[in-house]
XYZ file of C-alpha atoms in Angstrom:
418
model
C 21.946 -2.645 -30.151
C 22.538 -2.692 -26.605
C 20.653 -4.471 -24.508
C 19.457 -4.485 -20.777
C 17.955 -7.395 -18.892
C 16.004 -6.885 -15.230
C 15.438 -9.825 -13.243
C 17.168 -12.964 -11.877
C 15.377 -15.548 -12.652
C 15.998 -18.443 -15.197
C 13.101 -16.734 -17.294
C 15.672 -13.645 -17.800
C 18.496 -16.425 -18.461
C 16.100 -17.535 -21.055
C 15.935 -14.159 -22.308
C 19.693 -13.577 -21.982
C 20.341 -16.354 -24.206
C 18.516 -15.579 -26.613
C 19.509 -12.302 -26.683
C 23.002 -12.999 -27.079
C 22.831 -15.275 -29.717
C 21.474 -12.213 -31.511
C 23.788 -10.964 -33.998
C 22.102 -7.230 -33.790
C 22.973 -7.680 -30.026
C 26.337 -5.724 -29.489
C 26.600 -5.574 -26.110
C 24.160 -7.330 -23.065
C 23.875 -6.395 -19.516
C 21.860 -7.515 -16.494
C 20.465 -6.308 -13.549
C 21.041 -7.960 -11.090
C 21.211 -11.175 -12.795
C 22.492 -14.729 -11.304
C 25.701 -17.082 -11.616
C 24.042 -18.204 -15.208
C 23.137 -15.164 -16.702
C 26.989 -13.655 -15.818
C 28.404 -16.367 -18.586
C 26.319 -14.168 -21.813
C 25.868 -10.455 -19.897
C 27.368 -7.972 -17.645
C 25.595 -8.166 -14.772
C 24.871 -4.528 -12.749
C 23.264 -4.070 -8.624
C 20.268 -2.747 -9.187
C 17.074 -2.399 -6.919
C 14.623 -3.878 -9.906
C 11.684 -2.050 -8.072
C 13.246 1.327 -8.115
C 12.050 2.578 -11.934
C 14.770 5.764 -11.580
C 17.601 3.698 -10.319
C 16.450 0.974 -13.704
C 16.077 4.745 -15.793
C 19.577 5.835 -14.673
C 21.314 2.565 -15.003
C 19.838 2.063 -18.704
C 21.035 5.774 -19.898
C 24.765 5.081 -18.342
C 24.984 2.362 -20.255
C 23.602 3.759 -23.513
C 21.134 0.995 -23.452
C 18.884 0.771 -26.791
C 16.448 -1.798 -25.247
C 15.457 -2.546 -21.805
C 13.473 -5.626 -21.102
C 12.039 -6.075 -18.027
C 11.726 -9.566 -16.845
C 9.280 -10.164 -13.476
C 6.159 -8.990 -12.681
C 6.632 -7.034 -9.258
C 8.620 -4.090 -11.325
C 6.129 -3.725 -14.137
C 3.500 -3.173 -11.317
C 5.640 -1.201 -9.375
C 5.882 1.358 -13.152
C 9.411 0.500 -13.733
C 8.346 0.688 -17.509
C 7.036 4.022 -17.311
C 10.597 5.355 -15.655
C 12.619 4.202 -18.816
C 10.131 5.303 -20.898
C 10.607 8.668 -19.627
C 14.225 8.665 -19.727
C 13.691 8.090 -23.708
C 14.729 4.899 -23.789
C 12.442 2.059 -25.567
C 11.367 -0.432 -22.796
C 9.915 -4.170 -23.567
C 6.973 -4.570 -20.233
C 3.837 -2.588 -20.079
C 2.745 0.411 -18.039
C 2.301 0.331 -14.208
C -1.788 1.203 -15.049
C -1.611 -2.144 -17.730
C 0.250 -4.578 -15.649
C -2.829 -4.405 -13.272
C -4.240 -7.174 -15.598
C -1.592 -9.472 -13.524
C -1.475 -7.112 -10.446
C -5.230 -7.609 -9.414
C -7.059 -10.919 -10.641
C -10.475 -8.848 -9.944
C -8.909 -6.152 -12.406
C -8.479 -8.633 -14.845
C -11.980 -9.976 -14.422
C -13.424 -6.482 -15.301
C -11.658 -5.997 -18.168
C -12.466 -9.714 -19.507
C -16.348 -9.638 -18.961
C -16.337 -5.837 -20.966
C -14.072 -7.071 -23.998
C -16.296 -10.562 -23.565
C -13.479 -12.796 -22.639
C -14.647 -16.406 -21.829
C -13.486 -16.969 -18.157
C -14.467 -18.610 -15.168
C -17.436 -17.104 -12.992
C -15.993 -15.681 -10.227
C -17.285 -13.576 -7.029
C -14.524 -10.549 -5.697
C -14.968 -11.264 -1.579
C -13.164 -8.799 0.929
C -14.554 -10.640 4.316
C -14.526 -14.145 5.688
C -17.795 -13.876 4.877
C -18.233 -13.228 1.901
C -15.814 -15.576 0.856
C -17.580 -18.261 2.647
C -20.992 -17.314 0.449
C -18.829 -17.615 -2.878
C -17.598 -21.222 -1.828
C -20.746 -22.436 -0.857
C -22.263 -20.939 -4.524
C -19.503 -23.096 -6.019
C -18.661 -26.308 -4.582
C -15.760 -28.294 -4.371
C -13.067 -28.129 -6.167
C -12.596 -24.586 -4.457
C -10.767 -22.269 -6.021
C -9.522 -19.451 -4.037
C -7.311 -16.977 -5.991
C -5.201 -13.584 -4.218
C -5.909 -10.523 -5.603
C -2.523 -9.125 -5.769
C 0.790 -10.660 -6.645
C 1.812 -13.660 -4.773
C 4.755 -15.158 -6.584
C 2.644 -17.534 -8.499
C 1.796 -19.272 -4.826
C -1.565 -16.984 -4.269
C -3.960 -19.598 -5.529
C -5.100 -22.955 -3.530
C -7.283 -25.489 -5.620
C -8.498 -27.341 -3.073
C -11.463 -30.479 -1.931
C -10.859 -28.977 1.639
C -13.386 -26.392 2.614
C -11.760 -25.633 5.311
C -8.518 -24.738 3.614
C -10.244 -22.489 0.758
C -11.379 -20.374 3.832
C -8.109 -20.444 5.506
C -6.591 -18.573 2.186
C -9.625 -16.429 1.677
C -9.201 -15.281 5.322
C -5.093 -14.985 4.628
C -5.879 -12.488 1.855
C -7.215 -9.059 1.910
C -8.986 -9.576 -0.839
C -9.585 -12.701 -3.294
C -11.483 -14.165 -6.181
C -13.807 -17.486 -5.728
C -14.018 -18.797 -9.014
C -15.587 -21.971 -10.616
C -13.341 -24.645 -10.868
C -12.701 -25.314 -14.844
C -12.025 -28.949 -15.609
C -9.802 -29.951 -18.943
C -6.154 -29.403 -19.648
C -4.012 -26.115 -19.323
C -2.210 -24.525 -21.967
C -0.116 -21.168 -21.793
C -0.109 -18.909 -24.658
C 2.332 -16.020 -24.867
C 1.232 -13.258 -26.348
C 4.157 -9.897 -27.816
C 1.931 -6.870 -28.381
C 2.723 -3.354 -28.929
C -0.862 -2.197 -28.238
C -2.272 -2.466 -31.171
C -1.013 -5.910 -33.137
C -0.601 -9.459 -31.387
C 1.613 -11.750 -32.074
C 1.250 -14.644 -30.848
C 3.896 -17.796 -29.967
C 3.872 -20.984 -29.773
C 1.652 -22.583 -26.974
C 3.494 -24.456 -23.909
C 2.195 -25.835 -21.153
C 3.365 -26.237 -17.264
C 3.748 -28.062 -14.529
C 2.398 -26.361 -11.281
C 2.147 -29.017 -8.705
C 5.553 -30.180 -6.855
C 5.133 -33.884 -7.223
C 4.501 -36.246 -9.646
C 0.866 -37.283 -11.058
C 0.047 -33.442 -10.012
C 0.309 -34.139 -6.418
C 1.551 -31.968 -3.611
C 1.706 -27.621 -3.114
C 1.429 -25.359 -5.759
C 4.269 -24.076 -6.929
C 5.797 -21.103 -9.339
C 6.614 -23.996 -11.727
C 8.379 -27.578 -11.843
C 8.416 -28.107 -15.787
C 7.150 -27.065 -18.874
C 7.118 -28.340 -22.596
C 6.013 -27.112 -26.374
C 5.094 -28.321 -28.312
C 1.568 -29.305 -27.798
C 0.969 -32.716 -30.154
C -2.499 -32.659 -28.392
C -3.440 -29.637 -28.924
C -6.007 -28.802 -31.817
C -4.525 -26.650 -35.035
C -6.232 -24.433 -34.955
C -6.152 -23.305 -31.012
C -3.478 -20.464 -31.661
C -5.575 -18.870 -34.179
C -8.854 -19.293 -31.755
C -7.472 -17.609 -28.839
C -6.382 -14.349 -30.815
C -9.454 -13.681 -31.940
C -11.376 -14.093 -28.878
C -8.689 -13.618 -25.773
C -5.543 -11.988 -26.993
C -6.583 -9.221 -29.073
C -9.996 -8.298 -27.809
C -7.790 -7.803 -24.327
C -5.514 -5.759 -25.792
C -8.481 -3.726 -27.687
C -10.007 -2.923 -24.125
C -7.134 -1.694 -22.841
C -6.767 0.470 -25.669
C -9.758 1.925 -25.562
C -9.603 2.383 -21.743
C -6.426 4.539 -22.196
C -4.497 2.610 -20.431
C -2.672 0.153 -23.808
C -1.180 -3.204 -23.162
C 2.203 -3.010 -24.435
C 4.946 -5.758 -23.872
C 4.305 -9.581 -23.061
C 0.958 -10.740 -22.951
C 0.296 -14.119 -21.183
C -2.831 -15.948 -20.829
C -3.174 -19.249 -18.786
C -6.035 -21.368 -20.540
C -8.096 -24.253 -19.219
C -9.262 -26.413 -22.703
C -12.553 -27.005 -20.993
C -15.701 -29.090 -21.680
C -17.402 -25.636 -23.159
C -14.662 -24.272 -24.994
C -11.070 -22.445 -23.830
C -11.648 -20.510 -20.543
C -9.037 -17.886 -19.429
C -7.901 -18.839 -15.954
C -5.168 -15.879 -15.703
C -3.094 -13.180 -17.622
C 0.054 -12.200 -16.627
C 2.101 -9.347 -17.728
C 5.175 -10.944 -18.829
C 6.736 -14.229 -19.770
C 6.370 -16.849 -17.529
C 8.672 -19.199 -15.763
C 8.896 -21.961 -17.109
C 7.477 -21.818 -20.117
C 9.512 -19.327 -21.610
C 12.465 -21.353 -21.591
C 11.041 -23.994 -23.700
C 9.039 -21.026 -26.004
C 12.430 -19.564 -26.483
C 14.591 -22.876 -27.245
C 12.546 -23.202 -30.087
C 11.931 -19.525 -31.667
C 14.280 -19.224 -34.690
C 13.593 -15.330 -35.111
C 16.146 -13.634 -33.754
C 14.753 -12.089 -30.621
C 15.847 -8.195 -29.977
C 14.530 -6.955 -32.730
C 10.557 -8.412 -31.944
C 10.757 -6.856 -28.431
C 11.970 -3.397 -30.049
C 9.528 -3.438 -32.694
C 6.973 -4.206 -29.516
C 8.510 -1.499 -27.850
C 8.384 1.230 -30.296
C 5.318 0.492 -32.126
C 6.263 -1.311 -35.441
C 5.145 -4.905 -34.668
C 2.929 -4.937 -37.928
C 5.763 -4.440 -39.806
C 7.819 -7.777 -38.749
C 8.078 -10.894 -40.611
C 6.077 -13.845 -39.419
C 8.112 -15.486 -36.694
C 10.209 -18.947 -37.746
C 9.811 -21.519 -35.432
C 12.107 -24.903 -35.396
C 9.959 -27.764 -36.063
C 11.969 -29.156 -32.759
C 10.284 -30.088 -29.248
C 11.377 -28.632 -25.701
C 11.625 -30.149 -22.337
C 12.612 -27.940 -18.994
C 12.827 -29.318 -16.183
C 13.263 -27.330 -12.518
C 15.718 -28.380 -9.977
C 14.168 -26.817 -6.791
C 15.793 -26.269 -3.211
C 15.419 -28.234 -0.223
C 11.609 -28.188 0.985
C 10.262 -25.809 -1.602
C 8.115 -24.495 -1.901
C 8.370 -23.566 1.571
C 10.732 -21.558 3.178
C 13.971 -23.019 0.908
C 17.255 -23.803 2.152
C 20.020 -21.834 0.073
C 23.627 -21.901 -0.209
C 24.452 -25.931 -0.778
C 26.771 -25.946 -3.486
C 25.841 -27.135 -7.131
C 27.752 -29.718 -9.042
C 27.986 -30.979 -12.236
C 27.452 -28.008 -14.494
C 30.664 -28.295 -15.896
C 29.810 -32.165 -17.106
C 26.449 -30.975 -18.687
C 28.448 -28.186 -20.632
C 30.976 -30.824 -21.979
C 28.839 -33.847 -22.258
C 25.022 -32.716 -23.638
C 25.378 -29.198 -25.242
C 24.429 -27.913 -27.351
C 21.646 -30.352 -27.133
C 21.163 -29.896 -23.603
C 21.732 -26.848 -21.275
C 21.300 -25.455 -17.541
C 19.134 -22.222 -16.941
C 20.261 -20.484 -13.595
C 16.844 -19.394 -11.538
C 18.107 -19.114 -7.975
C 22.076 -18.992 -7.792
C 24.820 -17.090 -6.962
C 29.275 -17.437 -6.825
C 30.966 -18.213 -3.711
C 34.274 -17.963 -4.522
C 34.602 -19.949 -7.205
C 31.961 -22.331 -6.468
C 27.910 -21.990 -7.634
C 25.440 -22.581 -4.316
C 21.702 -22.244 -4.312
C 20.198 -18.945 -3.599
C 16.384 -19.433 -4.046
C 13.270 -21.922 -4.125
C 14.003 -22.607 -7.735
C 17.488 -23.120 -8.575
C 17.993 -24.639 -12.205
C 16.265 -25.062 -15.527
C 17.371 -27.616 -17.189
C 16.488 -27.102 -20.857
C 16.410 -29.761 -24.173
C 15.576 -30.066 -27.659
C 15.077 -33.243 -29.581
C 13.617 -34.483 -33.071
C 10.166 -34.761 -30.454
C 8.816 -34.933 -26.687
C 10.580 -38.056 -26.464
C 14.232 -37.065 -27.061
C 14.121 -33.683 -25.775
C 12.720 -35.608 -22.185
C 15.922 -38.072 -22.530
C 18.150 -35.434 -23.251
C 16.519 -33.470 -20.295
C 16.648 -35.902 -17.543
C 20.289 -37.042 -18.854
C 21.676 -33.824 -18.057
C 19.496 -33.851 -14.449
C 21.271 -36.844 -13.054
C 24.469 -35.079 -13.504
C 23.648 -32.352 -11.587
C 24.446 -32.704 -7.720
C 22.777 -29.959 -5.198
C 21.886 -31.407 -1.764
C 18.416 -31.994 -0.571
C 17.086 -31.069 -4.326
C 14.050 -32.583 -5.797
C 12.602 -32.762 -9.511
C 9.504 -34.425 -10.957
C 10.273 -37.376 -13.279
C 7.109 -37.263 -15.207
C 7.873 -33.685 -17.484
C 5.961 -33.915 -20.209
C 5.546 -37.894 -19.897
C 2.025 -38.114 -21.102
C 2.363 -35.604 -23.866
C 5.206 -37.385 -25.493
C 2.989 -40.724 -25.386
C 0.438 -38.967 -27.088
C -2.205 -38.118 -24.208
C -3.143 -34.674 -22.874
């Protein structure tokens, strides 16, 4: 099978890994992938928002698969262009992606399939918004509508910021604030069957102890020793495939990647979010440890056959990523320092130990920064333990100017808190 990759990110390095360690994977391309990704696929230009220019690119290169990575194209329909060429496409329609493209979307669908969520008011004034914060209480939660990068929500003690946002925004959701730990539970559906994976959880704030701006992502780990048994099993039946039911029956089916972002609350799991494809970063620690080999899941997603597969085999192995991000993210970032010390990780930690590229690029023949989120650095180990040693081992080789990390990855998971 051929395969082709859009996005740039070190989610679609995740992918691309996995991919080619596929031995049904013949040939793997790219578009327009990063410094990383160019070591396992042929990377293509491509405007990854243009669906006919995605269409046209897939059918050239006799593509069998396309997988599309980010959220903006899946919004933007990209799915529903290579569908239309005849080609199978991993990602859901343009209409089903709304359930990440508008959080007050998402809302409606939850409350008619009877999702638990967070109460929530839809405000389109100052006003309005004002009302729903004042119903509430601090924490405020103040959540964009529309896509925003995973930077359109502020959780907040400061009124005065929650109104700022609200006022920022053309339109947003003031939610309750829902207390307990957050898991994220992928979800590959091909409209009709879910299958789930195995849960992860991230690391949103920029600093350490959860301090500082949220962020797209610092960190993420699986799996959860915390986490109750039977929690997977739980969320199917009353998140994942009630979701995927409503869609279904509003003609509009969920097909693709499936994501809900969980709060383990006080009264029992509340959806905070869905997105409409695998995040960043949990999917590079989901993937690290999925022994199924991966094309043939997101074909049998794409084409209809997921009740067909085999359960999915899963090592018994834990997974540590942690991000390397740019100078002063996640504000405006500074790009183009040069990166150091790949080479040593390569020869020294592998296959143990490996780098994810997010935002990089070649000059010449040297790797520089090209984004708020530069590396993933990904590990395995017997547990949480090892695969954090092995994960900030291969860190403090890496040199990139002005970068910051958090330190504490997955620290109070591997000494048995939440």
């Amino acid at each position: 099978m051929k395969v082709l990759v859009i996005g740039s990110g070190a989610r679609e390095h995740a992918l691309c890994r996995a991919l080619s360690l596929d031995p049904h994977v013949t040939a793997l391309h790219c578009a327009p992938g990063n410094a990383g990704i160019a070591q396992v696929a042929e990377l293509h230009p491509v405007d990854a928002l243009d669906g006919k220019a995605v269409a046209a690119l897939a059918e050239e290169l006799g593509a069998g698969l396309v997988v599309v990575g980010p959220e903006a194209p899946l919004v933007a329909g990209v799915a529903d262009a290579v569908r239309e060429a005849g080609i199978p496409c991993f990602g859901p329609s343009g209409q089903a992606a709304r359930l990440e493209g508008s959080k007050a979307f998402a809302k409606d669908v939850m409350a008619a399939a009877g999702v638990p969520t967070a109460r929530s008011y839809v405000c389109t004034t100052p006003e309005e918004a004002e009302t729903a914060l004042d119903a509430f209480g601090a924490p405020y939660v103040v959540k964009d509508d529309g896509l925003a990068a995973g930077k359109g929500v502020v959780v907040t003690d400061d009124l005065e910021a929650a109104k700022a946002h609200a006022a920022a925004c053309e339109r947003v959701v003031v939610e309750e604030f829902l207390d307990g730990p957050e898991v994220s539970l992928f979800a590959i559906t091909d409209g009709e069957t879910v299958l789930p994976l195995q849960p992860a959880q991230d690391f949103k704030r920029a600093l350490n102890g959860d301090e500082g701006p949220n962020t797209g992502g610092m960190g993420a780990y699986s799996p959860l020793p915390w986490a109750e048994p039977k929690l997977v099993d739980e969320v199917l039946a009353t998140v994942l495939q009630p979701t995927v039911d409503e869609m279904r029956r509003r003609g509009t089916p969920f097909s693709g990647l499936l994501y809900a972002g969980l709060a383990i609350t006080s009264r029992g799991v509340r959806v905070i979010e869905f997105n409409a494809r695998f995040g960043d970063p949990e999917t590079q620690v989901v993937l690290a440890r999925l022994k199924t080999p991966l094309a043939g899941v997101l074909l049998a997603a794409a084409d209809g056959t997921l009740a067909d597969l085999a359960p999915l085999r899963w090592s018994e192995e834990a997974a540590v990523t942690v991000v390397l991000a740019s100078h002063n993210y996640p504000g405006a970032p500074r790009t183009g320092d040069p990166i150091t010390g790949l080479d040593e990780i390569e020869a020294q930690d592998a296959p143990h130990a490996y780098v994810l590229h997010a935002g990089t690029r070649r000059d010449g023949d040297a790797v520089v920064s090209a984004g708020g989120r530069v590396l993933s650095v990904t590990a395995t180990g017997e547990d949480l333990t090892q695969a954090r040693d092995r994960a900030y081992t291969a860190v403090a080789r890496i040199h990139l100017d002005g970068a910051h990390h958090r330190t504490d990855i997955a620290l109070k998971a591997a000494s048995g808190e939440q």
